[in-house]
């Protein structure tokens, strides 16, 4: 009997799956059925790999909630048949999708590892092969018959990061992603160094629960000096908005002008959650630390703590989809659900 781990490789699109047509020089989509024969190195891995592709692979700039569900459905339908999943995805919105998938799958006991590349797999200098091969190896890691990684990860340029902690920070360098508020889970050098203390432990007594409802009636408002009162009033008066991510300065600060505080408190009084997320790449929101966030705290703004904007968006859509009363949503939002924020 073949006991080597069974891995499902899912291609959603993005640069990684393209090869150069040597006659025309243009990048063309890779025939995914031929993946294994085109990357013979994959055959040397001690695991069995099956592949499945989106019917119409996309540039990840075209990702949306329907496609998050399409991806989630692929994994959910095969969850019991595989030991781990590797998702090939364009890097541009990978952090958003990976965060969304982390909320969709509650009580994971298997790895779902996202990866991609800055150069196509057919390019001579590609980063795709290392990313793909190591992502598969990590998804296949077992100890005493159980998966070592039991969460959604993002593997890129020698590091496995907790997916819902990541941000794409570079459009040029191979090191495209960072997780500035949480350490790497695995580092790939001569050996794979697993940072066990930072892995999310699986709760094997609980059944995996698959969630699919995302409500995308939300906006992101980014603070900037000179932000305009009448424009902001018009935006907040759109009656279909159900949630707001407010990207604030530093530790969660905004202008102290009265009109701004009124917009915020009136919006919350209408039952619309406002999440305070910092514009800084690292660090946490701490409302009340400065006078410039006291009004927000009083009005009932929800603290995003050290969450990334990417994870904040996915978490807000996910919790709005659960149809919770505002008070409950606030309590749950301020709690770490999948390791996406620090507890304090
Ligand atoms: N624009 C591409 C995408 O996100 C870039 C990449 O694949 O890395 O699909």
Short mmCIF file of N, CA and C in Angstrom, two decimals, residues 147-247:
data_model
loop_
_atom_site.label_atom_id
_atom_site.label_comp_id
_atom_site.label_asym_id
_atom_site.label_seq_id
_atom_site.Cartn_x
_atom_site.Cartn_y
_atom_site.Cartn_z
N UNK A 147 -0.07 15.59 10.32
CA UNK A 147 0.50 16.76 9.66
C UNK A 147 1.15 17.68 10.68
N UNK A 148 2.32 18.19 10.31
CA UNK A 148 3.03 19.11 11.21
C UNK A 148 2.36 20.49 11.16
N UNK A 149 2.02 20.92 9.95
CA UNK A 149 1.37 22.23 9.79
C UNK A 149 -0.14 21.99 9.72
N UNK A 150 -0.87 22.67 10.58
CA UNK A 150 -2.33 22.47 10.59
C UNK A 150 -3.03 23.83 10.49
N UNK A 151 -2.53 24.65 9.58
CA UNK A 151 -3.11 25.98 9.38
C UNK A 151 -2.88 26.41 7.94
N UNK A 152 -3.35 27.60 7.61
CA UNK A 152 -3.13 28.12 6.26
C UNK A 152 -1.83 28.91 6.27
N UNK A 153 -0.88 28.47 5.41
CA UNK A 153 0.43 29.11 5.36
C UNK A 153 0.68 29.73 3.99
N UNK A 154 1.69 30.58 3.94
CA UNK A 154 2.10 31.17 2.66
C UNK A 154 3.61 30.97 2.55
N UNK A 155 4.02 30.21 1.55
CA UNK A 155 5.46 29.93 1.38
C UNK A 155 6.00 30.74 0.22
N UNK A 156 7.04 31.52 0.48
CA UNK A 156 7.65 32.34 -0.56
C UNK A 156 9.09 32.62 -0.16
N UNK A 157 10.00 32.38 -1.07
CA UNK A 157 11.41 32.76 -0.89
C UNK A 157 11.96 32.31 0.47
N UNK A 158 11.94 31.00 0.65
CA UNK A 158 12.60 30.34 1.80
C UNK A 158 11.90 30.50 3.14
N UNK A 159 10.66 31.02 3.14
CA UNK A 159 9.96 31.17 4.43
C UNK A 159 8.51 30.74 4.33
N UNK A 160 8.08 29.97 5.33
CA UNK A 160 6.64 29.73 5.47
C UNK A 160 6.14 30.71 6.52
N UNK A 161 5.13 31.49 6.14
CA UNK A 161 4.55 32.49 7.05
C UNK A 161 3.10 32.11 7.34
N UNK A 162 2.61 32.54 8.50
CA UNK A 162 1.16 32.36 8.73
C UNK A 162 0.46 33.25 7.71
N UNK A 163 -0.41 32.63 6.89
CA UNK A 163 -0.96 33.34 5.72
C UNK A 163 -1.72 34.61 6.11
N UNK A 164 -2.52 34.52 7.19
CA UNK A 164 -3.33 35.70 7.52
C UNK A 164 -2.53 36.78 8.27
N UNK A 165 -1.21 36.63 8.33
CA UNK A 165 -0.34 37.65 8.89
C UNK A 165 0.49 38.33 7.80
N UNK A 166 0.27 37.94 6.54
CA UNK A 166 1.19 38.38 5.48
C UNK A 166 0.68 39.60 4.70
N UNK A 167 1.66 40.28 4.10
CA UNK A 167 1.38 41.40 3.20
C UNK A 167 2.39 41.33 2.06
N UNK A 168 1.92 41.60 0.85
CA UNK A 168 2.88 41.69 -0.25
C UNK A 168 3.57 43.05 -0.15
N UNK A 169 4.89 43.03 -0.02
CA UNK A 169 5.60 44.29 0.23
C UNK A 169 6.53 44.66 -0.93
N UNK A 170 6.68 43.77 -1.92
CA UNK A 170 7.64 44.07 -2.98
C UNK A 170 7.19 43.50 -4.32
N UNK A 171 7.16 44.34 -5.33
CA UNK A 171 6.74 43.88 -6.66
C UNK A 171 7.94 43.48 -7.52
N UNK A 172 9.14 43.59 -6.96
CA UNK A 172 10.35 43.36 -7.73
C UNK A 172 11.18 42.21 -7.15
N UNK A 173 11.41 42.26 -5.86
CA UNK A 173 12.28 41.26 -5.25
C UNK A 173 11.60 39.90 -5.14
N UNK A 174 12.40 38.85 -5.12
CA UNK A 174 11.84 37.52 -4.91
C UNK A 174 11.20 37.41 -3.53
N UNK A 175 11.77 38.14 -2.55
CA UNK A 175 11.17 38.15 -1.23
C UNK A 175 10.00 39.14 -1.25
N UNK A 176 8.86 38.65 -1.72
CA UNK A 176 7.72 39.55 -1.97
C UNK A 176 6.83 39.75 -0.76
N UNK A 177 6.89 38.82 0.20
CA UNK A 177 5.95 38.88 1.32
C UNK A 177 6.67 39.03 2.65
N UNK A 178 5.99 39.69 3.57
CA UNK A 178 6.50 39.73 4.93
C UNK A 178 5.36 39.54 5.92
N UNK A 179 5.74 39.06 7.08
CA UNK A 179 4.80 38.93 8.20
C UNK A 179 5.48 39.68 9.34
N UNK A 180 5.12 40.95 9.47
CA UNK A 180 5.89 41.80 10.39
C UNK A 180 5.45 41.70 11.84
N UNK A 181 4.27 41.13 12.07
CA UNK A 181 3.81 41.03 13.45
C UNK A 181 3.80 39.59 13.97
N UNK A 182 4.36 38.66 13.18
CA UNK A 182 4.38 37.27 13.64
C UNK A 182 5.59 36.57 13.01
N UNK A 183 6.31 35.76 13.80
CA UNK A 183 7.53 35.12 13.26
C UNK A 183 7.22 34.09 12.17
N UNK A 184 8.27 33.74 11.39
CA UNK A 184 8.08 32.70 10.35
C UNK A 184 7.81 31.36 11.01
N UNK A 185 7.05 30.53 10.32
CA UNK A 185 6.72 29.20 10.85
C UNK A 185 7.80 28.19 10.47
N UNK A 186 8.31 28.34 9.25
CA UNK A 186 9.37 27.43 8.78
C UNK A 186 10.37 28.25 7.98
N UNK A 187 11.66 27.95 8.17
CA UNK A 187 12.68 28.58 7.33
C UNK A 187 13.40 27.49 6.56
N UNK A 188 13.58 27.74 5.28
CA UNK A 188 14.17 26.73 4.41
C UNK A 188 15.61 27.09 4.10
N UNK A 189 16.54 26.30 4.64
CA UNK A 189 17.95 26.46 4.32
C UNK A 189 18.43 25.09 3.88
N UNK A 190 19.58 24.68 4.38
CA UNK A 190 20.03 23.32 4.08
C UNK A 190 18.99 22.33 4.64
N UNK A 191 18.45 22.68 5.80
CA UNK A 191 17.36 21.89 6.37
C UNK A 191 16.12 22.76 6.48
N UNK A 192 14.97 22.11 6.64
CA UNK A 192 13.76 22.88 6.95
C UNK A 192 13.74 23.10 8.45
N UNK A 193 13.83 24.36 8.88
CA UNK A 193 13.82 24.64 10.31
C UNK A 193 12.39 25.02 10.71
N UNK A 194 11.79 24.16 11.52
CA UNK A 194 10.38 24.40 11.90
C UNK A 194 10.35 25.11 13.24
N UNK A 195 9.72 26.27 13.28
CA UNK A 195 9.61 27.02 14.53
C UNK A 195 8.36 26.56 15.28
N UNK A 196 8.50 25.41 15.94
CA UNK A 196 7.33 24.72 16.50
C UNK A 196 6.51 25.58 17.45
N UNK A 197 7.20 26.43 18.23
CA UNK A 197 6.49 27.22 19.24
C UNK A 197 5.46 28.17 18.60
N UNK A 198 5.65 28.48 17.31
CA UNK A 198 4.75 29.45 16.69
C UNK A 198 3.68 28.82 15.81
N UNK A 199 3.69 27.49 15.69
CA UNK A 199 2.68 26.83 14.86
C UNK A 199 1.33 26.85 15.58
N UNK A 200 0.28 26.88 14.80
CA UNK A 200 -1.07 26.85 15.38
C UNK A 200 -1.45 25.40 15.63
N UNK A 201 -1.68 25.03 16.89
CA UNK A 201 -1.98 23.62 17.15
C UNK A 201 -3.39 23.25 16.66
N UNK A 202 -3.54 22.02 16.21
CA UNK A 202 -4.86 21.57 15.75
C UNK A 202 -5.68 21.12 16.94
N UNK A 203 -6.97 21.36 16.89
CA UNK A 203 -7.85 20.79 17.90
C UNK A 203 -8.55 19.60 17.24
N UNK A 204 -7.99 18.40 17.47
CA UNK A 204 -8.47 17.23 16.73
C UNK A 204 -9.79 16.68 17.24
N UNK A 205 -10.23 17.19 18.40
CA UNK A 205 -11.53 16.70 18.90
C UNK A 205 -12.68 17.39 18.18
N UNK A 206 -12.36 18.53 17.57
CA UNK A 206 -13.44 19.27 16.90
C UNK A 206 -13.45 18.97 15.41
N UNK A 207 -14.63 18.90 14.86
CA UNK A 207 -14.78 18.65 13.42
C UNK A 207 -14.44 19.91 12.63
N UNK A 208 -13.91 19.72 11.45
CA UNK A 208 -13.66 20.88 10.59
C UNK A 208 -15.01 21.47 10.17
N UNK A 209 -15.13 22.79 10.26
CA UNK A 209 -16.37 23.45 9.84
C UNK A 209 -16.03 24.36 8.67
N UNK A 210 -16.81 24.24 7.61
CA UNK A 210 -16.54 25.01 6.39
C UNK A 210 -17.53 26.19 6.30
N UNK A 211 -17.02 27.40 6.27
CA UNK A 211 -17.87 28.60 6.19
C UNK A 211 -17.75 29.22 4.79
N UNK A 212 -18.88 29.65 4.25
CA UNK A 212 -18.81 30.17 2.87
C UNK A 212 -19.43 31.56 2.70
N UNK A 213 -20.02 32.10 3.77
CA UNK A 213 -20.72 33.38 3.57
C UNK A 213 -19.81 34.57 3.80
N UNK A 214 -19.53 35.29 2.75
CA UNK A 214 -18.78 36.55 2.87
C UNK A 214 -19.71 37.67 2.42
N UNK A 215 -19.78 38.72 3.22
CA UNK A 215 -20.56 39.89 2.83
C UNK A 215 -19.58 40.99 2.44
N UNK A 216 -19.57 41.34 1.17
CA UNK A 216 -18.56 42.31 0.70
C UNK A 216 -19.08 43.75 0.61
N UNK A 217 -20.13 44.06 1.37
CA UNK A 217 -20.65 45.45 1.37
C UNK A 217 -19.81 46.31 2.32
N UNK A 218 -18.54 46.39 2.06
CA UNK A 218 -17.64 47.11 2.97
C UNK A 218 -16.74 48.09 2.20
N UNK A 219 -16.13 49.00 2.93
CA UNK A 219 -15.13 49.89 2.32
C UNK A 219 -13.92 50.03 3.25
N UNK A 220 -12.80 50.42 2.63
CA UNK A 220 -11.62 50.79 3.41
C UNK A 220 -11.47 52.30 3.28
N UNK A 221 -11.36 52.97 4.42
CA UNK A 221 -11.10 54.41 4.41
C UNK A 221 -9.72 54.64 5.01
N UNK A 222 -8.83 55.25 4.24
CA UNK A 222 -7.46 55.49 4.72
C UNK A 222 -7.30 56.95 5.14
N UNK A 223 -6.88 57.16 6.37
CA UNK A 223 -6.68 58.52 6.86
C UNK A 223 -5.50 59.16 6.13
N UNK A 224 -5.61 60.45 5.86
CA UNK A 224 -4.46 61.22 5.37
C UNK A 224 -4.67 62.67 5.80
N UNK A 225 -3.58 63.39 6.04
CA UNK A 225 -3.72 64.78 6.45
C UNK A 225 -4.45 65.56 5.36
N UNK A 226 -5.49 66.28 5.75
CA UNK A 226 -6.26 67.05 4.76
C UNK A 226 -7.50 66.31 4.30
N UNK A 227 -7.81 65.19 4.92
CA UNK A 227 -9.00 64.41 4.52
C UNK A 227 -10.22 65.33 4.55
N UNK A 228 -11.07 65.19 3.53
CA UNK A 228 -12.11 66.17 3.26
C UNK A 228 -13.46 65.78 3.89
N UNK A 229 -14.02 66.72 4.66
CA UNK A 229 -15.26 66.45 5.41
C UNK A 229 -16.43 66.08 4.50
N UNK A 230 -16.66 66.88 3.46
CA UNK A 230 -17.88 66.61 2.67
C UNK A 230 -17.74 65.32 1.86
N UNK A 231 -16.54 65.04 1.40
CA UNK A 231 -16.36 63.77 0.66
C UNK A 231 -16.58 62.59 1.61
N UNK A 232 -16.01 62.71 2.79
CA UNK A 232 -16.15 61.61 3.76
C UNK A 232 -17.62 61.41 4.17
N UNK A 233 -18.31 62.54 4.36
CA UNK A 233 -19.74 62.46 4.72
C UNK A 233 -20.53 61.73 3.63
N UNK A 234 -20.21 62.06 2.37
CA UNK A 234 -20.93 61.40 1.26
C UNK A 234 -20.64 59.90 1.27
N UNK A 235 -19.38 59.55 1.50
CA UNK A 235 -19.04 58.11 1.48
C UNK A 235 -19.79 57.38 2.60
N UNK A 236 -19.75 57.94 3.79
CA UNK A 236 -20.39 57.26 4.93
C UNK A 236 -21.91 57.27 4.84
N UNK A 237 -22.47 58.11 3.93
CA UNK A 237 -23.94 58.11 3.83
C UNK A 237 -24.45 57.10 2.79
N UNK A 238 -23.54 56.38 2.14
CA UNK A 238 -23.99 55.34 1.19
C UNK A 238 -24.75 54.28 2.00
N UNK A 239 -26.03 54.06 1.63
CA UNK A 239 -26.82 53.25 2.57
C UNK A 239 -26.60 51.73 2.43
N UNK A 240 -25.79 51.31 1.46
CA UNK A 240 -25.56 49.85 1.37
C UNK A 240 -24.31 49.42 2.14
N UNK A 241 -23.56 50.37 2.67
CA UNK A 241 -22.34 49.99 3.41
C UNK A 241 -22.71 49.28 4.72
N UNK A 242 -22.10 48.12 4.93
CA UNK A 242 -22.39 47.38 6.17
C UNK A 242 -21.20 47.30 7.11
N UNK A 243 -20.03 47.75 6.65
CA UNK A 243 -18.86 47.70 7.52
C UNK A 243 -17.74 48.55 6.95
N UNK A 244 -16.91 49.11 7.84
CA UNK A 244 -15.83 50.01 7.41
C UNK A 244 -14.52 49.58 8.06
N UNK A 245 -13.47 49.52 7.24
CA UNK A 245 -12.12 49.37 7.78
C UNK A 245 -11.51 50.77 7.75
N UNK A 246 -11.12 51.29 8.90
CA UNK A 246 -10.53 52.62 8.98
C UNK A 246 -9.03 52.45 9.18
N UNK A 247 -8.26 52.82 8.15
CA UNK A 247 -6.79 52.72 8.27
C UNK A 247 -6.27 53.99 8.89
#
